[in-house]
Each structure stands twice: as C-alpha cells, then as structure tokens.
PDB file of C-alpha atoms in Angstrom:
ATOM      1  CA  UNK X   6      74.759  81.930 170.435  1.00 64.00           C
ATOM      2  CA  UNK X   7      73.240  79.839 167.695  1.00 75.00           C
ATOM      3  CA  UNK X   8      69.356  80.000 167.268  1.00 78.00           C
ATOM      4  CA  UNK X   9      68.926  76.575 168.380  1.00 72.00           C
ATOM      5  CA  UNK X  10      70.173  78.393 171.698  1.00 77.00           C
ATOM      6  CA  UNK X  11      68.421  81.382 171.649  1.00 77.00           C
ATOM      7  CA  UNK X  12      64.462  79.822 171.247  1.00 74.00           C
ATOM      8  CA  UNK X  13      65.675  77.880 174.782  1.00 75.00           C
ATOM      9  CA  UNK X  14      66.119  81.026 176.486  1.00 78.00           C
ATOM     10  CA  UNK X  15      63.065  83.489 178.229  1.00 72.00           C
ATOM     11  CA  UNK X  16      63.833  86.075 175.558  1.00 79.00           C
ATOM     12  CA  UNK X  17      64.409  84.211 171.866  1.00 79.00           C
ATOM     13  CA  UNK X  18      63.848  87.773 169.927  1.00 82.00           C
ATOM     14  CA  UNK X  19      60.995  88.363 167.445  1.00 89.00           C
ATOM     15  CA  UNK X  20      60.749  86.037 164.668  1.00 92.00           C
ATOM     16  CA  UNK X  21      60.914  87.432 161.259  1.00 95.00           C
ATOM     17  CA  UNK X  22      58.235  85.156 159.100  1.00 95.00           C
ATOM     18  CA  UNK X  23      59.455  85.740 155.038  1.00 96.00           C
ATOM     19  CA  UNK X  24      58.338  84.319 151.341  1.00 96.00           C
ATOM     20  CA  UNK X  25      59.503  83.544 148.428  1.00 95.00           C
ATOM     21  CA  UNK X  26      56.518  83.011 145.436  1.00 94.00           C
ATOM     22  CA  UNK X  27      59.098  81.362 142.685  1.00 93.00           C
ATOM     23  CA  UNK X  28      57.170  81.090 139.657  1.00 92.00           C
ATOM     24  CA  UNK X  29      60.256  80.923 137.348  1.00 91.00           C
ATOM     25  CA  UNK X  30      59.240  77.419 135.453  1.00 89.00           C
ATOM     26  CA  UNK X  31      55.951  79.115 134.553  1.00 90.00           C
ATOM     27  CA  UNK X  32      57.523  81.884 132.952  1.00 90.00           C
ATOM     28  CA  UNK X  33      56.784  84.360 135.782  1.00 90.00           C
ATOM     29  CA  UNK X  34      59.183  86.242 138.013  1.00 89.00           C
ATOM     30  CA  UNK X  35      60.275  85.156 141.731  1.00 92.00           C
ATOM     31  CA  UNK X  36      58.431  87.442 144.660  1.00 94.00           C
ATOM     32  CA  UNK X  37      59.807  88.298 147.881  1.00 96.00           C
ATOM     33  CA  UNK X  38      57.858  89.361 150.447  1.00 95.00           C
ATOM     34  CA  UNK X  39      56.948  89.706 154.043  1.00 96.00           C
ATOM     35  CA  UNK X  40      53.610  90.215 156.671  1.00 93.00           C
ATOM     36  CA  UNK X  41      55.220  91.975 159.041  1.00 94.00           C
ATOM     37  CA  UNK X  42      53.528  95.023 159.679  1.00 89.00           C
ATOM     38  CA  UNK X  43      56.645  97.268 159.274  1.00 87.00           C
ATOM     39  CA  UNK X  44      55.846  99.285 155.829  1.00 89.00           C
ATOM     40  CA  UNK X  45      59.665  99.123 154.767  1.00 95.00           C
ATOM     41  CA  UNK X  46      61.189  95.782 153.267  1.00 97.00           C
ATOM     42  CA  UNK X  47      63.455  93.470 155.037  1.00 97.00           C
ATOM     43  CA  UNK X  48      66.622  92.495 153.604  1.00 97.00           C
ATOM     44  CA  UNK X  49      67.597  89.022 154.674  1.00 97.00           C
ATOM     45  CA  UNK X  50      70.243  87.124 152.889  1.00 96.00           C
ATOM     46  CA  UNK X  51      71.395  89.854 150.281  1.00 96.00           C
ATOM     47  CA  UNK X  52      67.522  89.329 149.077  1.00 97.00           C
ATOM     48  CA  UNK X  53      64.947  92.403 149.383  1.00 97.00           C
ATOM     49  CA  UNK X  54      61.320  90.905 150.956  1.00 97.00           C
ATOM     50  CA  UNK X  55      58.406  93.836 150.111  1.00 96.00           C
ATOM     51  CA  UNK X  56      55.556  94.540 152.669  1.00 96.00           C
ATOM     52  CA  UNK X  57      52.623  92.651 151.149  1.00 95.00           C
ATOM     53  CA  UNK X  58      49.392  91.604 152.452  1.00 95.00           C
ATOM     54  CA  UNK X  59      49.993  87.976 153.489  1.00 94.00           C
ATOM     55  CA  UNK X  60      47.959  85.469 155.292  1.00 93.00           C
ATOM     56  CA  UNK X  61      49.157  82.167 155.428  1.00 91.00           C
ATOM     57  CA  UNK X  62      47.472  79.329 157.940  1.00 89.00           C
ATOM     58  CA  UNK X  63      47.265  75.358 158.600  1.00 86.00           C
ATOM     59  CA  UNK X  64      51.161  74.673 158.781  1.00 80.00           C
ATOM     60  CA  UNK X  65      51.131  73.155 161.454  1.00 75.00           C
ATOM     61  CA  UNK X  66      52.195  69.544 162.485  1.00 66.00           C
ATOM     62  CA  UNK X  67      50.609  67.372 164.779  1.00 57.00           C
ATOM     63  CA  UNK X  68      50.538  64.001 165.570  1.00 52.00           C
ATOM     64  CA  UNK X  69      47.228  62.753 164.291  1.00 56.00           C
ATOM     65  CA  UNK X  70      46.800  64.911 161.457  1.00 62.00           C
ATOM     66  CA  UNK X  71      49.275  66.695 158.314  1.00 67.00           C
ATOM     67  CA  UNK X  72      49.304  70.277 157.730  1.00 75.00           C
ATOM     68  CA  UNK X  73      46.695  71.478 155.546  1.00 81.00           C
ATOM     69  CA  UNK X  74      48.490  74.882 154.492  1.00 89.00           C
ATOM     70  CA  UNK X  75      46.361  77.762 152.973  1.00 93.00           C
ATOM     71  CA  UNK X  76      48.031  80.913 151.478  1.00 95.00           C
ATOM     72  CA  UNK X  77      45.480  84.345 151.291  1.00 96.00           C
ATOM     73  CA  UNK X  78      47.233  87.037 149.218  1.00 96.00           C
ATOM     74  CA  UNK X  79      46.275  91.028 148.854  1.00 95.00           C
ATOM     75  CA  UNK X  80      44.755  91.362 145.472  1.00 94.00           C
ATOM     76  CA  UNK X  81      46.631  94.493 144.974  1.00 92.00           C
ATOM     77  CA  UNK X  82      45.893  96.709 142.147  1.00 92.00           C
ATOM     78  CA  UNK X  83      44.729  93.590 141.009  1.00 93.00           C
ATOM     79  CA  UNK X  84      47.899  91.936 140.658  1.00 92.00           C
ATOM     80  CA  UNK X  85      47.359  88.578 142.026  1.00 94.00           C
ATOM     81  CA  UNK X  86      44.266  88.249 139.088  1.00 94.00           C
ATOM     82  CA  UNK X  87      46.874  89.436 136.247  1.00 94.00           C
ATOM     83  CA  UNK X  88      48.959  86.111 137.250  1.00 94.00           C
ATOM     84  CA  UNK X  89      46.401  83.836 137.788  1.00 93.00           C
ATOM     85  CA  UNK X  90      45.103  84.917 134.114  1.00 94.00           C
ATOM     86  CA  UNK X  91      48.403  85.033 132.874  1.00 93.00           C
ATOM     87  CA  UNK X  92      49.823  81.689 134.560  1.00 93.00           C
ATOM     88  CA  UNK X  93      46.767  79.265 134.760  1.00 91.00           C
ATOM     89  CA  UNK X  94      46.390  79.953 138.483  1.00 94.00           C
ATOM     90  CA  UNK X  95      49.858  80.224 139.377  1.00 94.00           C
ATOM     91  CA  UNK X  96      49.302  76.502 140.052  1.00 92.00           C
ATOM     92  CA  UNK X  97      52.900  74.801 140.295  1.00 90.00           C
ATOM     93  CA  UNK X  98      54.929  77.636 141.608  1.00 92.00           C
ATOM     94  CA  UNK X  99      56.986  77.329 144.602  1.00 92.00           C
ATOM     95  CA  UNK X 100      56.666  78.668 148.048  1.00 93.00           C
ATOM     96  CA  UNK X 101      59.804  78.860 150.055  1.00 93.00           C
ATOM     97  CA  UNK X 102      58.946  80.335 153.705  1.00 93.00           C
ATOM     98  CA  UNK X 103      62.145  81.469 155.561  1.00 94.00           C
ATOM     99  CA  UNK X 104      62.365  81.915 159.381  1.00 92.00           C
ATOM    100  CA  UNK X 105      64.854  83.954 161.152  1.00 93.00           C
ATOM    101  CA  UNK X 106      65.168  85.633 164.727  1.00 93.00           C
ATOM    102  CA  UNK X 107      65.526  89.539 164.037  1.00 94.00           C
ATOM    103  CA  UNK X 108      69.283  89.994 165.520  1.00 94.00           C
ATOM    104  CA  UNK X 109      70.656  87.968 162.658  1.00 95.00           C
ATOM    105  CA  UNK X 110      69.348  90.192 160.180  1.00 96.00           C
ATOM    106  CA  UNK X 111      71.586  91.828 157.307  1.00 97.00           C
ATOM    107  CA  UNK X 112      73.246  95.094 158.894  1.00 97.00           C
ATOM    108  CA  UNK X 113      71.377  97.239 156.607  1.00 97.00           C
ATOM    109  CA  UNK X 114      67.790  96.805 157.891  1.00 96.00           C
ATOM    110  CA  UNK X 115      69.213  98.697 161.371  1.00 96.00           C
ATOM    111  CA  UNK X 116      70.412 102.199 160.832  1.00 94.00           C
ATOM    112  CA  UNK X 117      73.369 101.946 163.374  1.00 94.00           C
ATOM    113  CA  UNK X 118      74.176  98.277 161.488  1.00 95.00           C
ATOM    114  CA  UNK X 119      74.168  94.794 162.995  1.00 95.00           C
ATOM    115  CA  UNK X 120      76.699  92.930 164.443  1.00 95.00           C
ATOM    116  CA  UNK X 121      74.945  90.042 165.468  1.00 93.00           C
ATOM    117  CA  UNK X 122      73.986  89.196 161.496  1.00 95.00           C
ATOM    118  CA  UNK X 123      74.583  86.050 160.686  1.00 94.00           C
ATOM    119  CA  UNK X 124      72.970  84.527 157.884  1.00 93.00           C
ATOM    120  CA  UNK X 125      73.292  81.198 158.289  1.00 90.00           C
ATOM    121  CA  UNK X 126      71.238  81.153 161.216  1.00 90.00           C
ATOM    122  CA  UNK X 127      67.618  80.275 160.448  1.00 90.00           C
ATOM    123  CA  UNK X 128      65.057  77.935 160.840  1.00 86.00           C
ATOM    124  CA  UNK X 129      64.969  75.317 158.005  1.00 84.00           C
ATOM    125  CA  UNK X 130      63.048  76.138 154.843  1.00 87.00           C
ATOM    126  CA  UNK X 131      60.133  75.031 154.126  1.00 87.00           C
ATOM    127  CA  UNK X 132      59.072  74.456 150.868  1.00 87.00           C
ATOM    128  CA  UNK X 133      55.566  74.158 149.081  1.00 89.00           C
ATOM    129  CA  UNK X 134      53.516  74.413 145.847  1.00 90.00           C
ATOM    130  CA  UNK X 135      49.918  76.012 144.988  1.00 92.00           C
ATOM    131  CA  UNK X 136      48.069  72.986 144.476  1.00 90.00           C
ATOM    132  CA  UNK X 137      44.918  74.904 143.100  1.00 92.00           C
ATOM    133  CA  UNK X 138      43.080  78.473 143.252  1.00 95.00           C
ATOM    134  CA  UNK X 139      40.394  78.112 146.232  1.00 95.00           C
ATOM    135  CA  UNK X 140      38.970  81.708 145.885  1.00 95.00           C
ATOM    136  CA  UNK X 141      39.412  85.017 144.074  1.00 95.00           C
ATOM    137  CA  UNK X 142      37.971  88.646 144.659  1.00 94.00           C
ATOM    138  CA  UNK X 143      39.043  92.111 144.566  1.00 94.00           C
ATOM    139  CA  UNK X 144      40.714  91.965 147.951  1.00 95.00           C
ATOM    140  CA  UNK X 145      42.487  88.871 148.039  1.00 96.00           C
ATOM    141  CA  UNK X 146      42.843  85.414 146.599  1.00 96.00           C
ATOM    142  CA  UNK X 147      43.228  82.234 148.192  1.00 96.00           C
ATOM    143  CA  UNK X 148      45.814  79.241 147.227  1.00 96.00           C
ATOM    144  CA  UNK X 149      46.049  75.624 148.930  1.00 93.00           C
ATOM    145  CA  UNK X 150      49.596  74.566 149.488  1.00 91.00           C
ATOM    146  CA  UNK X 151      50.868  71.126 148.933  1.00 86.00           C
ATOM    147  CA  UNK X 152      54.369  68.948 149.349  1.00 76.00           C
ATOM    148  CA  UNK X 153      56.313  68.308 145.908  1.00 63.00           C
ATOM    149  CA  UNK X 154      54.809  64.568 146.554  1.00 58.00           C
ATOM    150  CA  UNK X 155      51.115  65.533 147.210  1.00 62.00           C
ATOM    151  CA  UNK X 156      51.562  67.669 143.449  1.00 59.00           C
ATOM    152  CA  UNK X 157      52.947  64.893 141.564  1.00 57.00           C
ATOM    153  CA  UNK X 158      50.387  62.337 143.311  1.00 54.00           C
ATOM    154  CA  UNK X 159      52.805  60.064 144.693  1.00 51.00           C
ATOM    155  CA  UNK X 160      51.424  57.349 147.557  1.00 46.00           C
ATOM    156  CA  UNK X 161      53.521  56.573 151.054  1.00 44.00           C
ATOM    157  CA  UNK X 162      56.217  55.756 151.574  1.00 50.00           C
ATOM    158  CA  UNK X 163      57.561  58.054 148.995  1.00 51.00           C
ATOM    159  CA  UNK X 164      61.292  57.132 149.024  1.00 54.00           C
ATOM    160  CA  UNK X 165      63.137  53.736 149.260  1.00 56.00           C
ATOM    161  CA  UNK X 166      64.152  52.252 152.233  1.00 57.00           C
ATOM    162  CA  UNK X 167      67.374  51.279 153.259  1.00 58.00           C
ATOM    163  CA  UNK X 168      69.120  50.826 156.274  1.00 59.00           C
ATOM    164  CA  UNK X 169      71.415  53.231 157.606  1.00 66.00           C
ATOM    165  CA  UNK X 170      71.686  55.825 155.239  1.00 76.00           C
ATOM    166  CA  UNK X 171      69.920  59.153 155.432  1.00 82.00           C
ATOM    167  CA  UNK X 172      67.809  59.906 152.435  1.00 75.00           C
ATOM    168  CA  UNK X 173      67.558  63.313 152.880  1.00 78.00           C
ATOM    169  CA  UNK X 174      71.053  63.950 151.584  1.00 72.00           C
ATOM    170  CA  UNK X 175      69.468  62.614 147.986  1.00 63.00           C
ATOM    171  CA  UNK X 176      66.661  64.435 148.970  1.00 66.00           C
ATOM    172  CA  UNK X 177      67.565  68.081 149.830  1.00 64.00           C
ATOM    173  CA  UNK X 178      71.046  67.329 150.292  1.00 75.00           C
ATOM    174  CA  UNK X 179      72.976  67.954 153.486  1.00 85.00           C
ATOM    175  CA  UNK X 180      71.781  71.558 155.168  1.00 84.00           C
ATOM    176  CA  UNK X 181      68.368  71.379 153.220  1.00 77.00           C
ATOM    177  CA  UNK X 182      64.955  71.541 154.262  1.00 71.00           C
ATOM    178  CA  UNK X 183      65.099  67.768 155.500  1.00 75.00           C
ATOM    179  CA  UNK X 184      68.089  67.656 156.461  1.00 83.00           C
ATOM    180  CA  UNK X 185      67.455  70.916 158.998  1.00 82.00           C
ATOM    181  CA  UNK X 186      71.171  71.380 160.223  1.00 88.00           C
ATOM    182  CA  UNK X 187      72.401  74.582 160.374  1.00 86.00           C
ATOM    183  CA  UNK X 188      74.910  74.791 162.316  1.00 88.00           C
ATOM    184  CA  UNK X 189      78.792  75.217 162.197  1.00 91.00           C
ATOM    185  CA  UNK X 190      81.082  72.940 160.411  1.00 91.00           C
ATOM    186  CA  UNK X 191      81.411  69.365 162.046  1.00 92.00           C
ATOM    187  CA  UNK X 192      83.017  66.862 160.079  1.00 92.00           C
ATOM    188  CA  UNK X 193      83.775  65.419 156.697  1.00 90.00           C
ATOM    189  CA  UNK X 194      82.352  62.386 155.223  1.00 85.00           C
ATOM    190  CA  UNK X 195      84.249  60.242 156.943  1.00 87.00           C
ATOM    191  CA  UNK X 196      82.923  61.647 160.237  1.00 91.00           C
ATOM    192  CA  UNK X 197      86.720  63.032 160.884  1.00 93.00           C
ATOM    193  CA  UNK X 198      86.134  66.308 162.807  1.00 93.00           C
ATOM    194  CA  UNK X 199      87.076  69.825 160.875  1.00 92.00           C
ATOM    195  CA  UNK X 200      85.972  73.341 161.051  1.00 91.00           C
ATOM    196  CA  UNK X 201      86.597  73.979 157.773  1.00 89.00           C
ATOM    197  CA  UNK X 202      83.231  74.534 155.818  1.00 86.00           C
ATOM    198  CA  UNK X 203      84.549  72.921 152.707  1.00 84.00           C
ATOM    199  CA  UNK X 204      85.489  69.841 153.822  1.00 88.00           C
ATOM    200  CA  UNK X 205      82.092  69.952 156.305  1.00 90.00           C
ATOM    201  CA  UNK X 206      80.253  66.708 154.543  1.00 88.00           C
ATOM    202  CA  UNK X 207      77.656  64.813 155.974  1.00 89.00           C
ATOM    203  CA  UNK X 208      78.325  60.804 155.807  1.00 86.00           C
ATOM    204  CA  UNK X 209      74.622  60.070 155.832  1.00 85.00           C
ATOM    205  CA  UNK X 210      75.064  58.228 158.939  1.00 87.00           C
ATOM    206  CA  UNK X 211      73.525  57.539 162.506  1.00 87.00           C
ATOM    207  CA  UNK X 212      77.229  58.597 163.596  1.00 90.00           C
ATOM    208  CA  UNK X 213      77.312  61.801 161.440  1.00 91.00           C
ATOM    209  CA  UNK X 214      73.839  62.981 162.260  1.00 91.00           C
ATOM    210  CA  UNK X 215      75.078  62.396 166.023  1.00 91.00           C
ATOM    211  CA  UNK X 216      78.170  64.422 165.216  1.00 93.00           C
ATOM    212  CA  UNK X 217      75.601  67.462 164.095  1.00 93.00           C
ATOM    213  CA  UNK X 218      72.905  67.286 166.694  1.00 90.00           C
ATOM    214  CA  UNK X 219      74.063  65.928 169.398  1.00 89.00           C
ATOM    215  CA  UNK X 220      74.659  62.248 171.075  1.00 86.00           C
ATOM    216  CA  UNK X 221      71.740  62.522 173.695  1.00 84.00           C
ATOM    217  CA  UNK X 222      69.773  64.837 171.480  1.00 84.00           C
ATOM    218  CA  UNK X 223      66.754  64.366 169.349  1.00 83.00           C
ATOM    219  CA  UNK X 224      68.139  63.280 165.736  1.00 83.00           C
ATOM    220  CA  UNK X 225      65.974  64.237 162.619  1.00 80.00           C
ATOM    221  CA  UNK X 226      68.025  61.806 160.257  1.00 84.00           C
ATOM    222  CA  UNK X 227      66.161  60.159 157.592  1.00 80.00           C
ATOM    223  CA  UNK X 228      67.276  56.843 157.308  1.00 76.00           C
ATOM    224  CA  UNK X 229      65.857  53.689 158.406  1.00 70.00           C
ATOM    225  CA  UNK X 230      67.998  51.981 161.450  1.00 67.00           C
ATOM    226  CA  UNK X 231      65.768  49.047 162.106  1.00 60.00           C
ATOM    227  CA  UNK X 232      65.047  48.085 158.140  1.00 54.00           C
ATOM    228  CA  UNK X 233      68.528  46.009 158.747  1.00 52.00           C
ATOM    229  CA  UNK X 234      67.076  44.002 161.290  1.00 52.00           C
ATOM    230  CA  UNK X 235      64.336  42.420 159.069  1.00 48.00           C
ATOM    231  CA  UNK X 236      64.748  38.972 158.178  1.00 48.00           C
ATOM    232  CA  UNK X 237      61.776  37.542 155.334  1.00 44.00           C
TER     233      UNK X 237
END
C-alpha cells in the first residue's frame, strides 16, 4: 500500500514530522532533527534526525490567505545564539521538512526490524528559508520562514507561462517538491509505459501527469492548459 493509500484509510499510522536546518552556503553545518517526543533519534533515509526542541507553526494553506510559517528553536546550551552570532542570523539557510507515516521507517529504528520500510514513500518536501530573526532568549529563538521567491523578492507570477508544459520539471524537476509524485515508475518521456525506474521520465505533459496521478484524479501539474487558447 502506497501512502497516498494509507491517509484514505480509518487507521493511516502516526506521522513522523522531520527537519533538515542546511546552512552549508553560509559556512555552517546541515542539522537533522525531530519534535517527536521520543528521546532517541529517528533514522529516516540512511540520515540520523536528533530529538530537539522544535516548534514550528503557520504552514498551512488556505484559500484566502498563504502560509505565514514561523520556526521556534530550543536555545540549547546556547547553541542557537552561537549561530546566529556566528552566521548573521542564520538568515538564508534552508529548511527542508520531511513527512513520513512511521511503518516506512528504516529497519533500524524498530528493534525486531521493519519490513514495511520503504523510503520512497513520503509526503513531498517542503522547502523554506529563515527570512529574518523575530526573537532571541535563553530558551528559544524564533525564525520567520519564507519561499526561495519571497527571499529573493520576486513579484507574481514568478515563472513564465506557456501552454502545456509543466514548469515544475525546470523547477524541482520530476519527483520534487512541486512536482509531488512519488510513486512507482510509470512511463518514459514519451508517455510509453515501463516499470523500470531509469527509463521512468516525466514528459511534462497533461497526458504524463495523467499517467502519474490518475485520469479522474486531482492533477497538481504546473503548466498552463488554457494559455493556448488566448488569442490578442
């Protein structure tokens, strides 16, 4: 059962809630860590995530209004304070927060193993930048979130139209945080079935996005059907 399948069903399993702080282009290190209130890490992907104090809030999409996303951070030891000194505020860095369902979990955070791991079966990524510090004590300190486009200040619509091609697979690429698909192998780029993940391409395509989530289904591609249709 894929995880698309299991949050249908009565009983999806917990959701396991990760973070990766990637600091790397300020000179820093990339952080792992989790909220959940287990005291052990949880290894998901091959990649340790360390218990840490972690609030993060206002991710949430609705219709009327964007997500205004806050992260609050345990000032350990002072730690947090060292890299705002040390890295003007960590402002920049990259959050990447990861979303599983506990079954697929690497075998080695269940002392009897796993055989339900999979690790290709998640939620799709999503991926965010401290804008600016909002607060700082000895318990915690505060970051506001924003898009790559909100950072670099860029005005709507943000990417080029054109008719019947899904931009995500420039931006993202096929499988990213756009794109969302995460499923098994479907076709290649000329929308000719396989199951073999190396030939699995995306065309970019109303067809191929059908091929992925289904005819009848909801279809998050990220094109622009009706911009052909315009006539000046």
């Amino acid at each position: 059962m894929s995880i698309l399948a299991d949050i249908q069903t009565l009983e999806p399993g917990a959701r396991v809630r990760l973070f990766e702080l990637d600091a790397t282009d300020l000179g820093a290190d990339q952080l792992y860590f989790h909220a959940h209130r287990q005291s052990t890490p949880i290894v998901w992907q091959g990649e340790v995530y360390y218990p840490w104090p972690v609030e993060a809030t206002g991710f949430e999409r609705t219709s009327d209004q964007p997500p205004n996303p806050r992260l609050r951070v345990g000032n350990i030891d002072g730690t947090i304070t060292a890299m705002c000194q040390l890295f003007d505020d960590l402002v920049g860095a990259r959050l990447i927060v990861r979303q599983t369902l506990v079954q697929y979990l690497d075998p080695v955070n269940f002392a009897g193993g796993n055989p339900t791991a999979d690790p290709d079966e998640h939620f799709p990524d999503e991926i965010w930048y401290i804008e600016r510090k909002v607060s700082e004590d000895d318990e915690v300190v505060e970051f506001e979130l924003a898009t790559a486009a909100d950072l670099n200040g860029e005005q709507l619509p943000g990417r080029q139209i054109i008719a019947g091609t899904c931009g995500w697979i420039i931006r993202g690429g096929y499988r990213g945080p756009y794109c969302g698909y995460n499923g098994p192998p479907v076709a290649d780029i000329n929308d000719n079935p396989t199951s073999d993940p190396g030939q699995d391409t995306c065309g970019g395509k109303v067809r191929s996005c059908k091929l992925r989530f289904g005819e009848n289904e909801p279809l998050n591609f990220g094109g622009f059907p009706a911009a052909g249709l315009l006539r000046t």
